[in-house]
Short mmCIF file of C-alpha atoms and ligand atoms in Angstrom, two decimals:
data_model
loop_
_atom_site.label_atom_id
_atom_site.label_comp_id
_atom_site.label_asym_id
_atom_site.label_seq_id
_atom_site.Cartn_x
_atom_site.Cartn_y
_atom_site.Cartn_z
CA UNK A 1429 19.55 0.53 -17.70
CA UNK A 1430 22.26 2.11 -14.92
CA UNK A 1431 20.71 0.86 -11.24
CA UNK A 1432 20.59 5.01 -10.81
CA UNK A 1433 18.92 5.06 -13.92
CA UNK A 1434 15.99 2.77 -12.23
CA UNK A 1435 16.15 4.43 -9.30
CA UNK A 1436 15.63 7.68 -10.84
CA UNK A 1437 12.32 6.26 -12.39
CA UNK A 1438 10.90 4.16 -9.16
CA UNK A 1439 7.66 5.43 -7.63
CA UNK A 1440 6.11 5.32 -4.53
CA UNK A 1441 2.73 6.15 -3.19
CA UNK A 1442 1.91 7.45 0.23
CA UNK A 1443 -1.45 6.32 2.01
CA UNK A 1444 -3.44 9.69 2.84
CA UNK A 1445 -4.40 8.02 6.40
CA UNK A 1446 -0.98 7.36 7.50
CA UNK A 1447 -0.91 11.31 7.77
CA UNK A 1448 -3.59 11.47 9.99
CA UNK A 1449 -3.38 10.09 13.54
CA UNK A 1450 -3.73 6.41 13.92
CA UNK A 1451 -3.24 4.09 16.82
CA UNK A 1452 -4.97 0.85 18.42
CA UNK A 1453 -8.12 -0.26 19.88
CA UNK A 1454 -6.61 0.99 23.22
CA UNK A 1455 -5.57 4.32 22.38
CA UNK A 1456 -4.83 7.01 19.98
CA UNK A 1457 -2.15 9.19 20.68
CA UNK A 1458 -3.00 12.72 19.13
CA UNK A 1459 0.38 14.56 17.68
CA UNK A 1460 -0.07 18.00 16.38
CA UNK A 1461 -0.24 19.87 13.34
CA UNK A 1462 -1.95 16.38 11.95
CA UNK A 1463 -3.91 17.29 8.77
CA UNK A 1464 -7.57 17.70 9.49
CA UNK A 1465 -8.57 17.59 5.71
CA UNK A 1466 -8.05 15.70 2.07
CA UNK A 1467 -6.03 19.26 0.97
CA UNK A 1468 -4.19 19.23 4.21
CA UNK A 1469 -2.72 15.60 3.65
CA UNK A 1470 -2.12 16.54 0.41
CA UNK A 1471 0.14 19.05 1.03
CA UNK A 1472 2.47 16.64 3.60
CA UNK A 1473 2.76 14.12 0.61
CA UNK A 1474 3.89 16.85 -1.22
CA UNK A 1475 6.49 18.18 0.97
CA UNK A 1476 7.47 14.21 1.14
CA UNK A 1477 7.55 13.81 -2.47
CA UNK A 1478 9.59 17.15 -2.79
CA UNK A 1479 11.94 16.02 -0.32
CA UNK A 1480 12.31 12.54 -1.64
CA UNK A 1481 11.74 12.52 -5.88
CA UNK A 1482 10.07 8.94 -6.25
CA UNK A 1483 6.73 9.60 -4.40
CA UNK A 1484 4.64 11.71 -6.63
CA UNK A 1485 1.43 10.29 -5.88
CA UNK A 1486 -1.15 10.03 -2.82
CA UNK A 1487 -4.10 7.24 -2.35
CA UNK A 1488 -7.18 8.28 -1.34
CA UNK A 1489 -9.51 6.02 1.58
CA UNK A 1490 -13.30 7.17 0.50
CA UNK A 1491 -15.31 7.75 2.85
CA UNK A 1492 -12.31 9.42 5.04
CA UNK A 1493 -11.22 11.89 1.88
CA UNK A 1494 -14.53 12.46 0.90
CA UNK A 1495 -14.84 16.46 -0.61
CA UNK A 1496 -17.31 18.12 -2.36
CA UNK A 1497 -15.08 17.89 -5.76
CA UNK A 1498 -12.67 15.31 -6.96
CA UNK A 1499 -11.77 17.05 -9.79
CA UNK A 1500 -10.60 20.22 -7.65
CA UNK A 1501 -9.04 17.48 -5.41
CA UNK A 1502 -6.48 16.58 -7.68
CA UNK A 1503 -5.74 19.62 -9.64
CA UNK A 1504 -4.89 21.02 -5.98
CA UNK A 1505 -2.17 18.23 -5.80
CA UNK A 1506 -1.30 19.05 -9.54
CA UNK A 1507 -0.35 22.37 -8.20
CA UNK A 1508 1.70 20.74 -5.58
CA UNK A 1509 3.89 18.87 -7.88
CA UNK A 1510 1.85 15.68 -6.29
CA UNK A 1511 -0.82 13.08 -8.30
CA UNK A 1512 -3.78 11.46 -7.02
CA UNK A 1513 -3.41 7.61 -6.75
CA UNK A 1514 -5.24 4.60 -5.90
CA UNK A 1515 -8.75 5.14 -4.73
CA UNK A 1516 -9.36 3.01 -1.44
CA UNK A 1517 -12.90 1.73 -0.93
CA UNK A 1518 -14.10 1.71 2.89
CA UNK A 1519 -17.03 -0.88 3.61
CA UNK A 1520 -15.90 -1.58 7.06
CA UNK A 1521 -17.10 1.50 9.38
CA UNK A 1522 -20.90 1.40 9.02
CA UNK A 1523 -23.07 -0.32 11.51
CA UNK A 1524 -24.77 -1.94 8.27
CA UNK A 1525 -21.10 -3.86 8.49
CA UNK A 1526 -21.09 -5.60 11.46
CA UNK A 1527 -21.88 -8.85 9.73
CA UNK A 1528 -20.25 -8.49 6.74
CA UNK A 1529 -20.50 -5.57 3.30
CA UNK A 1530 -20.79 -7.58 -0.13
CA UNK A 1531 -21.18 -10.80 1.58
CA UNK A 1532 -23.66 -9.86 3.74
CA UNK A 1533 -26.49 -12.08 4.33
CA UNK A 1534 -28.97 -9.31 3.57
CA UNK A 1535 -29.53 -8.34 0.12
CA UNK A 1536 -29.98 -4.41 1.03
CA UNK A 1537 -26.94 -4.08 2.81
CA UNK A 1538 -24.92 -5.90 -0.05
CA UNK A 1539 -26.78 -3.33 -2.37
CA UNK A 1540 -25.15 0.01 0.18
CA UNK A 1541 -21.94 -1.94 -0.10
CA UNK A 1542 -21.81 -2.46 -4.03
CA UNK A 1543 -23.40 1.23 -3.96
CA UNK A 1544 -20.32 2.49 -2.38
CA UNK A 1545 -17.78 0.44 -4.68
CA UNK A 1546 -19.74 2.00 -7.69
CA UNK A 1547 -19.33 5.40 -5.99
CA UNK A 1548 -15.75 4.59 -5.98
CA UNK A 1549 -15.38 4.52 -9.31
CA UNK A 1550 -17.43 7.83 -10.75
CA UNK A 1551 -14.27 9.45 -8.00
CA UNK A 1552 -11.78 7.65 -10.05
CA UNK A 1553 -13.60 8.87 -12.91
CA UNK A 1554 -13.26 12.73 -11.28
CA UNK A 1555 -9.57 12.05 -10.25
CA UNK A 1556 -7.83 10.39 -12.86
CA UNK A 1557 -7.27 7.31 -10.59
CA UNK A 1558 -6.19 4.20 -12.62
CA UNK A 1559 -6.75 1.84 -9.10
CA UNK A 1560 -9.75 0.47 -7.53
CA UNK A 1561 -8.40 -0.70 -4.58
CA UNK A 1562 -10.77 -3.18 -2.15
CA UNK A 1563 -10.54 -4.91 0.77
CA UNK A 1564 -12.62 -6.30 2.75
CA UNK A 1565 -13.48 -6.86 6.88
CA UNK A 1566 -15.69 -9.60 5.84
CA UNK A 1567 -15.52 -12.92 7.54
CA UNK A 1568 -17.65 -14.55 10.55
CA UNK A 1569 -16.65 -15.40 14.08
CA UNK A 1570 -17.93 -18.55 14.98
CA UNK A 1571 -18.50 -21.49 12.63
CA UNK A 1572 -21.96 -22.15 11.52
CA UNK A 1573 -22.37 -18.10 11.43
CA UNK A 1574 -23.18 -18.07 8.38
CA UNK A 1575 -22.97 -20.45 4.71
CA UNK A 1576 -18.99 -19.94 3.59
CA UNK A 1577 -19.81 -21.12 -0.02
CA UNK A 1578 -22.85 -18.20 -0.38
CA UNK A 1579 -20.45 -15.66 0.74
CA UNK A 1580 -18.09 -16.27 -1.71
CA UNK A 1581 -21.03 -16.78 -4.89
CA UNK A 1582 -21.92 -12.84 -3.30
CA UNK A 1583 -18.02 -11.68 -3.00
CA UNK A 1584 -18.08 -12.46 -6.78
CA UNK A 1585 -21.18 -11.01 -7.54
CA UNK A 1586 -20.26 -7.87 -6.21
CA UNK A 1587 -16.56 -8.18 -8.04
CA UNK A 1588 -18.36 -8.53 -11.37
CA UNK A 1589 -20.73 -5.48 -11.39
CA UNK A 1590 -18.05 -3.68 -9.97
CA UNK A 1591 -15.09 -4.72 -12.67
CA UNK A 1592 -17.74 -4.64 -15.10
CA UNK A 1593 -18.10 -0.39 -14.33
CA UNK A 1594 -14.19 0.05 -14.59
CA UNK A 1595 -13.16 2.29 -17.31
CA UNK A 1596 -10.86 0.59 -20.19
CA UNK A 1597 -7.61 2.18 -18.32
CA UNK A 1598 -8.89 1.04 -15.26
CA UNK A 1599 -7.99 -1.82 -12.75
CA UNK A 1600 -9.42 -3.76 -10.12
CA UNK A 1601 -7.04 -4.69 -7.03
CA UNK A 1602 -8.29 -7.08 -4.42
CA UNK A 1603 -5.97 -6.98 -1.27
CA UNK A 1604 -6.13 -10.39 1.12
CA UNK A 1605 -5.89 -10.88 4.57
CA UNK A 1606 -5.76 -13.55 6.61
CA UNK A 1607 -7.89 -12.54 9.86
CA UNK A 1608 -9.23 -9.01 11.44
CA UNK A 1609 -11.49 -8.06 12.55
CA UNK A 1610 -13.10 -11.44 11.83
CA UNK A 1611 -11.46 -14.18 13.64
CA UNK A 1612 -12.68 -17.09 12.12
CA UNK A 1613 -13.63 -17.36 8.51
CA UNK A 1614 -12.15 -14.11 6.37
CA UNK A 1615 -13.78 -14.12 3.09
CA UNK A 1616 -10.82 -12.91 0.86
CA UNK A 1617 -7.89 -14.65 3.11
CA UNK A 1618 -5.14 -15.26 1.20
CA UNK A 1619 -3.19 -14.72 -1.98
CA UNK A 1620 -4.79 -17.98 -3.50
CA UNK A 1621 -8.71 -16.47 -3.08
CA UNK A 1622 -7.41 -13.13 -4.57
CA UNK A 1623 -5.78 -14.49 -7.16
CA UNK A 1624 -8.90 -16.91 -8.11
CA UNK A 1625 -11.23 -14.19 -8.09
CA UNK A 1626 -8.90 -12.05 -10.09
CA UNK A 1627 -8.53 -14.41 -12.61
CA UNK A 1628 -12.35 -15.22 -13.15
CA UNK A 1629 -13.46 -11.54 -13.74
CA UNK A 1630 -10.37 -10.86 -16.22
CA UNK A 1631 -7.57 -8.52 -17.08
CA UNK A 1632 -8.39 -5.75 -15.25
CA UNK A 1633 -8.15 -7.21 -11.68
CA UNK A 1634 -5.55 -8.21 -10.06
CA UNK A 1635 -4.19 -8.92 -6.15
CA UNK A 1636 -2.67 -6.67 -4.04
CA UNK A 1637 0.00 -8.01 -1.28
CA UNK A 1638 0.04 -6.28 1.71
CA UNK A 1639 2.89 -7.39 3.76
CA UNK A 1640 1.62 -7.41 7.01
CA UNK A 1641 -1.46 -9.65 5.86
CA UNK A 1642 -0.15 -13.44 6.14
CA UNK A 1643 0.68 -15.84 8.66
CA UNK A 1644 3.89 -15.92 10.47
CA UNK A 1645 7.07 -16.86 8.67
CA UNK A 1646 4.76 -17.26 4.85
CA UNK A 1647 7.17 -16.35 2.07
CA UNK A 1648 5.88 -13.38 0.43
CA UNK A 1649 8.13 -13.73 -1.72
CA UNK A 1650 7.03 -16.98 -3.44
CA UNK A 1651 3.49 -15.18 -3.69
CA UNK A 1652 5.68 -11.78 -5.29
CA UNK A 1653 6.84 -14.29 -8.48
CA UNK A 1654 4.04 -16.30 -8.58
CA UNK A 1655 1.64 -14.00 -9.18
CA UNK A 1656 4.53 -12.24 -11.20
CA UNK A 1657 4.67 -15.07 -13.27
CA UNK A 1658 0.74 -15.20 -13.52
CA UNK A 1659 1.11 -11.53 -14.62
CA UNK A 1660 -1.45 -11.11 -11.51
CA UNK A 1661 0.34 -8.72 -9.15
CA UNK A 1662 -0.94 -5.06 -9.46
CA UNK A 1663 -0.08 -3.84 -6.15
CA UNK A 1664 1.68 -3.45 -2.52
CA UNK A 1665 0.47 -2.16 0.39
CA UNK A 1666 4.33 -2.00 2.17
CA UNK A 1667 4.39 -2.28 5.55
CA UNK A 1668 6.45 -4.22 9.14
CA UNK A 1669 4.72 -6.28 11.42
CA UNK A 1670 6.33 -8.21 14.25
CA UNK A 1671 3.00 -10.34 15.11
CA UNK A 1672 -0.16 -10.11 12.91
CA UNK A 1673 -0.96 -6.57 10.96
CA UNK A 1674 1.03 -3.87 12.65
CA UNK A 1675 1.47 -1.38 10.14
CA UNK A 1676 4.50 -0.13 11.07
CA UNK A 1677 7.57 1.67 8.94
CA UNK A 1678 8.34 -0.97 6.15
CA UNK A 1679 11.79 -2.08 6.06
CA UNK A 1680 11.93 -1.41 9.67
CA UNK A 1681 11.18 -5.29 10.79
CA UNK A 1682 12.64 -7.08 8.54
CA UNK A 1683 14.80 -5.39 6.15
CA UNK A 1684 15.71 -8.52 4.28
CA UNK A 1685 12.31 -9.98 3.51
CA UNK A 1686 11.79 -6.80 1.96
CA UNK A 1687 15.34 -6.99 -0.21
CA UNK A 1688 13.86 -10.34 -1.21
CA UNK A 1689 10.78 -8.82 -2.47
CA UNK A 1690 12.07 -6.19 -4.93
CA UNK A 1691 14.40 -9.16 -5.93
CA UNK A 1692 11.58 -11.10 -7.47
CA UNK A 1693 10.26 -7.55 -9.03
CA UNK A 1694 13.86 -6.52 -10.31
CA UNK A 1695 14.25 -10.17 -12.00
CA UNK A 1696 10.76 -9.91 -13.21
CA UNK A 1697 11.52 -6.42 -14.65
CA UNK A 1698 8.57 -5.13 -12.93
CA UNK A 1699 9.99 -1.92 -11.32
CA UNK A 1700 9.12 -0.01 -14.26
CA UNK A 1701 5.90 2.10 -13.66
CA UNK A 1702 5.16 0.61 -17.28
CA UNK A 1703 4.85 -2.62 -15.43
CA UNK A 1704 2.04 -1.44 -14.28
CA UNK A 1705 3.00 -2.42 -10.14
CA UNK A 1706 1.65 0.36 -7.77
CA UNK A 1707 4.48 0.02 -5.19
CA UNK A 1708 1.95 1.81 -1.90
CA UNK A 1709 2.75 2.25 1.65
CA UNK A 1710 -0.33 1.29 3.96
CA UNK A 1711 1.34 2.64 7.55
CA UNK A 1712 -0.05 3.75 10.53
CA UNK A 1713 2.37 5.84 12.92
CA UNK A 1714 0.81 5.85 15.58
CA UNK A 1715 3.79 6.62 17.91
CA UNK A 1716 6.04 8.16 15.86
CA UNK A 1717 5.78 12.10 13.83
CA UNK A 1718 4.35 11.20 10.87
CA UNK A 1719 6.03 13.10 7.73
CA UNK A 1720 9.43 11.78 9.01
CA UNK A 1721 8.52 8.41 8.80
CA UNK A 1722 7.17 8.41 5.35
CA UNK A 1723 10.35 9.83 4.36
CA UNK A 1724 12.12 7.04 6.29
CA UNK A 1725 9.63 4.73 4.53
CA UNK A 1726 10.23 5.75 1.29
CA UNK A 1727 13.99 5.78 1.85
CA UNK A 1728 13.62 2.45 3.21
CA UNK A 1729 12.17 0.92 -0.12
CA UNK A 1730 14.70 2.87 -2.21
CA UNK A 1731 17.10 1.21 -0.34
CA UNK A 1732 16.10 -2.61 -0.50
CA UNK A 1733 15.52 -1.89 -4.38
CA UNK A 1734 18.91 -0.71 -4.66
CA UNK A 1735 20.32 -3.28 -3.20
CA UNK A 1736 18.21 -5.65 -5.44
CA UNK A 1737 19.19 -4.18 -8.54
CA UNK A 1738 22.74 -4.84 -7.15
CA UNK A 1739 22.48 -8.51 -7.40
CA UNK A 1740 24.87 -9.42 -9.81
CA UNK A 1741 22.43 -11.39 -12.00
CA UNK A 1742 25.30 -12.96 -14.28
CA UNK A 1743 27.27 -14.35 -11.32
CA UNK A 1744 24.05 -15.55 -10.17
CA UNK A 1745 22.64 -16.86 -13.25
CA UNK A 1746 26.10 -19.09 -13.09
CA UNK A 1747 26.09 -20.47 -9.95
CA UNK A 1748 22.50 -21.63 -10.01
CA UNK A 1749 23.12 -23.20 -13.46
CA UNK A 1750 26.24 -25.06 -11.99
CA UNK A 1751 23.91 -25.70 -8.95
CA UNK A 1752 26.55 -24.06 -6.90
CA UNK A 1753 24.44 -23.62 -3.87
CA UNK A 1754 27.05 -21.43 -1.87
CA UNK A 1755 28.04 -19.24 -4.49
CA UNK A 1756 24.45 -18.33 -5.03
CA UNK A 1757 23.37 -17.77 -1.69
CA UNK A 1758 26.69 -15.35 -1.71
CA UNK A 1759 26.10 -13.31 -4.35
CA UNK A 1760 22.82 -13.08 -3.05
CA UNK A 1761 23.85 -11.59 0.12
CA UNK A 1762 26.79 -9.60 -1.47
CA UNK A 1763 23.91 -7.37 -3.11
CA UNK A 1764 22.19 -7.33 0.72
CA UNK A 1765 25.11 -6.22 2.55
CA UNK A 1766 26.27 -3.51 0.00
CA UNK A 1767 25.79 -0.27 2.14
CA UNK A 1768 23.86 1.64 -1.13
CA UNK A 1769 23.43 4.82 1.49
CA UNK A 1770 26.15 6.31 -0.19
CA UNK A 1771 24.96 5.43 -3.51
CA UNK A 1772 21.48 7.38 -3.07
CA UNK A 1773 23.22 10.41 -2.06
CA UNK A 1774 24.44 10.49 -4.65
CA UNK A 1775 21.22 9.70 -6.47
CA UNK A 1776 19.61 12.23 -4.51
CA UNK A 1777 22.20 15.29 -5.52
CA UNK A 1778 21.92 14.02 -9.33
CA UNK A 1779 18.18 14.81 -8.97
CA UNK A 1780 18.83 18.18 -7.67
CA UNK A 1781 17.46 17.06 -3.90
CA UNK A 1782 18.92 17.73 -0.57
CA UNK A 1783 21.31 13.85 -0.04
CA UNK A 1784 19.99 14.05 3.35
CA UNK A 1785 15.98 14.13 3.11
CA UNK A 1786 15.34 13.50 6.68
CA UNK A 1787 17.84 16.37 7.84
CA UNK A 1788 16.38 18.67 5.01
CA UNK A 1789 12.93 17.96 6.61
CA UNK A 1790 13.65 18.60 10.23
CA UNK A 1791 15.39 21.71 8.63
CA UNK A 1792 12.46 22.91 6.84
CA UNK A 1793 11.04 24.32 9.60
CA UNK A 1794 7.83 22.63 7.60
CA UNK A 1795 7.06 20.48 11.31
CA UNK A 1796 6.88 23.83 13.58
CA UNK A 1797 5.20 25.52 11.11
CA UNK A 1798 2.37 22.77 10.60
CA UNK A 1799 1.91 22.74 14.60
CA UNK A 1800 1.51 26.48 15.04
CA UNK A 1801 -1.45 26.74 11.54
CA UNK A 1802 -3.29 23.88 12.05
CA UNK A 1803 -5.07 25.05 15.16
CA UNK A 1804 -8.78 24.03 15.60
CA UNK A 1805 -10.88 22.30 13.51
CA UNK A 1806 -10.99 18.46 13.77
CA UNK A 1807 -7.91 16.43 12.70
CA UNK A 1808 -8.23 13.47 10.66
CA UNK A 1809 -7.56 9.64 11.53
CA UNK A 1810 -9.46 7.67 13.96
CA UNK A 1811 -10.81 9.09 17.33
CA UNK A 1812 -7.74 11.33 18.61
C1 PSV B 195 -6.73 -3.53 6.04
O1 PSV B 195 -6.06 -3.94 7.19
C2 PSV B 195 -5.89 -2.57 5.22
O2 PSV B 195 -4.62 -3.13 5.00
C3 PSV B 195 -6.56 -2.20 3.94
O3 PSV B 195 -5.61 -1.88 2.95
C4 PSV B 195 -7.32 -0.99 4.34
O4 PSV B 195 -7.72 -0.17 3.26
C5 PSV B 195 -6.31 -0.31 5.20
O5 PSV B 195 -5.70 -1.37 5.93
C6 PSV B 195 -6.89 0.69 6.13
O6 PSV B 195 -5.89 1.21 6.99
MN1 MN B 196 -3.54 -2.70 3.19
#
């Protein structure tokens, strides 16, 4: 296949939250014409999907894009030209929380928490959502807080009546992280707890990597072909971070780790929606307009995957055979430095699309006229 060819076909899903406003436990910087409901966000991943081609579906965070009908839900982005994606569980904003959902020392509250995963499902059920997606604030503060072993014997208690209500074209994907909010003990840390869980309940779960969810200077991409090769990765939450989970623009901090990535996944032939990868943007903008940077986003992982499917995999194939550790390393980086801007123009006019999405969008006149309708009423995110 043609590296436009594979570019033509690569998808992308936009987080509904990172339309809304976001910011820090300091502030949160209001912009306007922010949506203030599920149809409202709906309609900006539309316009970003329109503007772009490869992002034709939005994830959902339940309880945030909770509506009266799922089903109406998604045939409203049908009409749109836009799908429903993943469906994001949320057991971390209830007071019941504050020591923990499905590893809660109380039986009750692991009962709401397992309640709510359930829920989750019966919406993926109403959507047409092939992901479960799950993550989890729980994790202690102080050592002797609570038993570490019991948690995890009620993490996987939990996992199993929920994978056990999945549909046969459904999945289960458990996202790690290594601390926050708790600082000491997190119960599903790292890749290595995902992936053990995963592989206990069966098939139908598998880990999600979200970039900005490791320690300083880890190799994602070791964890990207491992799991790969383990035929355990089902998902990305993309992101930067400078120090711990930032959630800014992906690409934007380190372009390079993120050409490394969607190395492993061309070599893996894994870019192929048939290879079942949801490839998912978990952002928060809190400073920055919103719409635009999705679209730089988006653009952003277009252009580390073309670059990747750039690598001259015979050359390379070569050298490392003849253990030529220079030559590698070079045709490595000839793929990095390739400027493929002009490459996704062209792309981008093949498709029928404006070569330019950012400029079409600020064109649009779709920013002015969000700020001047979407007057009153409460917008969505958390606390502006
Ligand atoms: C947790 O930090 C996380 O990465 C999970 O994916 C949550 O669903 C999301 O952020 C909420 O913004
Ligand atoms: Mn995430």
């Amino acid at each position: 296949m043609s590296v436009k060819d594979a570019l033509r076909e690569q998808r992308i899903e936009t987080p509904s939250w990172a339309y809304g406003n976001s910011g820090t436990r300091f502030k949160v910087f209001a912009q306007q014409g922010v949506p203030r409901t599920p149809y409202e966000k709906i309609d900006d991943a539309a316009v970003v999907h329109k503007l772009t081609g490869v992002a034709p579906t939005v994830a959902l965070h339940i309880p945030w894009d909770r509506v009266e009908d799922y089903g109406e839900l998604a045939s409203y982005a049908r009409d749109r030209g836009v799908a429903l994606g993943a469906i994001n569980s949320n057991v971390f904003q209830d007071d019941d929380y504050k020591l923990g959902s499905v590893c809660h020392p109380d039986a009750a509250v692991r009962r709401k928490a397992l309640g709510h995963l359930l829920e989750c499902v019966d919406i993926m059920d109403a959507t047409g959502s092939r992901d479960l997606k799950l993550w989890f604030a729980d994790g202690l503060n102080y050592p002797g807080q609570d038993d570490i072993r019991a948690r995890q014997d009620r993490l996987a208690e939990a996992l199993a009546q929920t994978y056990s209500r999945l549909g046969p074209d459904q999945r289960m994907l458990l996202e790690y992280k290594l601390f926050e909010p708790a600082f000491y003990v997190t119960d599903v840390p790292d890749w290595g707890t995902a992936f053990a869980h995963c592989s206990q309940l069966g098939e139908k779960a598998q880990v999600v990597i979200d970039t900005g969810h490791h320690a300083p200077g880890t190799n994602i991409e070791f964890i990207v072909s491992f799991l790969l090769r383990a035929g355990k990765l089902g998902a990305f939450d993309f992101n930067s971070r400078f120090y711990a989970d930032d959630d800014l623009m992906v690409g934007a901090a380190d372009p390079f780790q993120l050409f490394r990535i969607m190395h492993e996944i061309v070599l893996a032939d894994a870019l192929r929606p048939a290879a079942g990868i949801a490839f998912m943007l978990d952002q928060c903008h809190n400073l920055e307009p919103k719409i635009p940077a999705i679209i730089r986003s988006v653009l952003n992982v277009q252009e580390a995957t073309a670059k990747a499917l750039l690598v001259d995999r015979s050359a390379l194939d070569a050298a490392q055979r003849a253990g030529d550790v220079l030559e590698a390393n070079a045709v490595l980086m000839d793929a990095y430095n390739t400027d493929v801007r002009p490459l996704l123009r062209e792309l981008r006019e093949d498709m029928g699309l404006d070569p330019d999405p950012t400029g079409a969008y600020r064109r649009s006149g779709y920013a002015e006229r969000i700020v001047a309708e979407r007057v009153g009423g409460e917008a969505a995110g958390w606390g502006a």
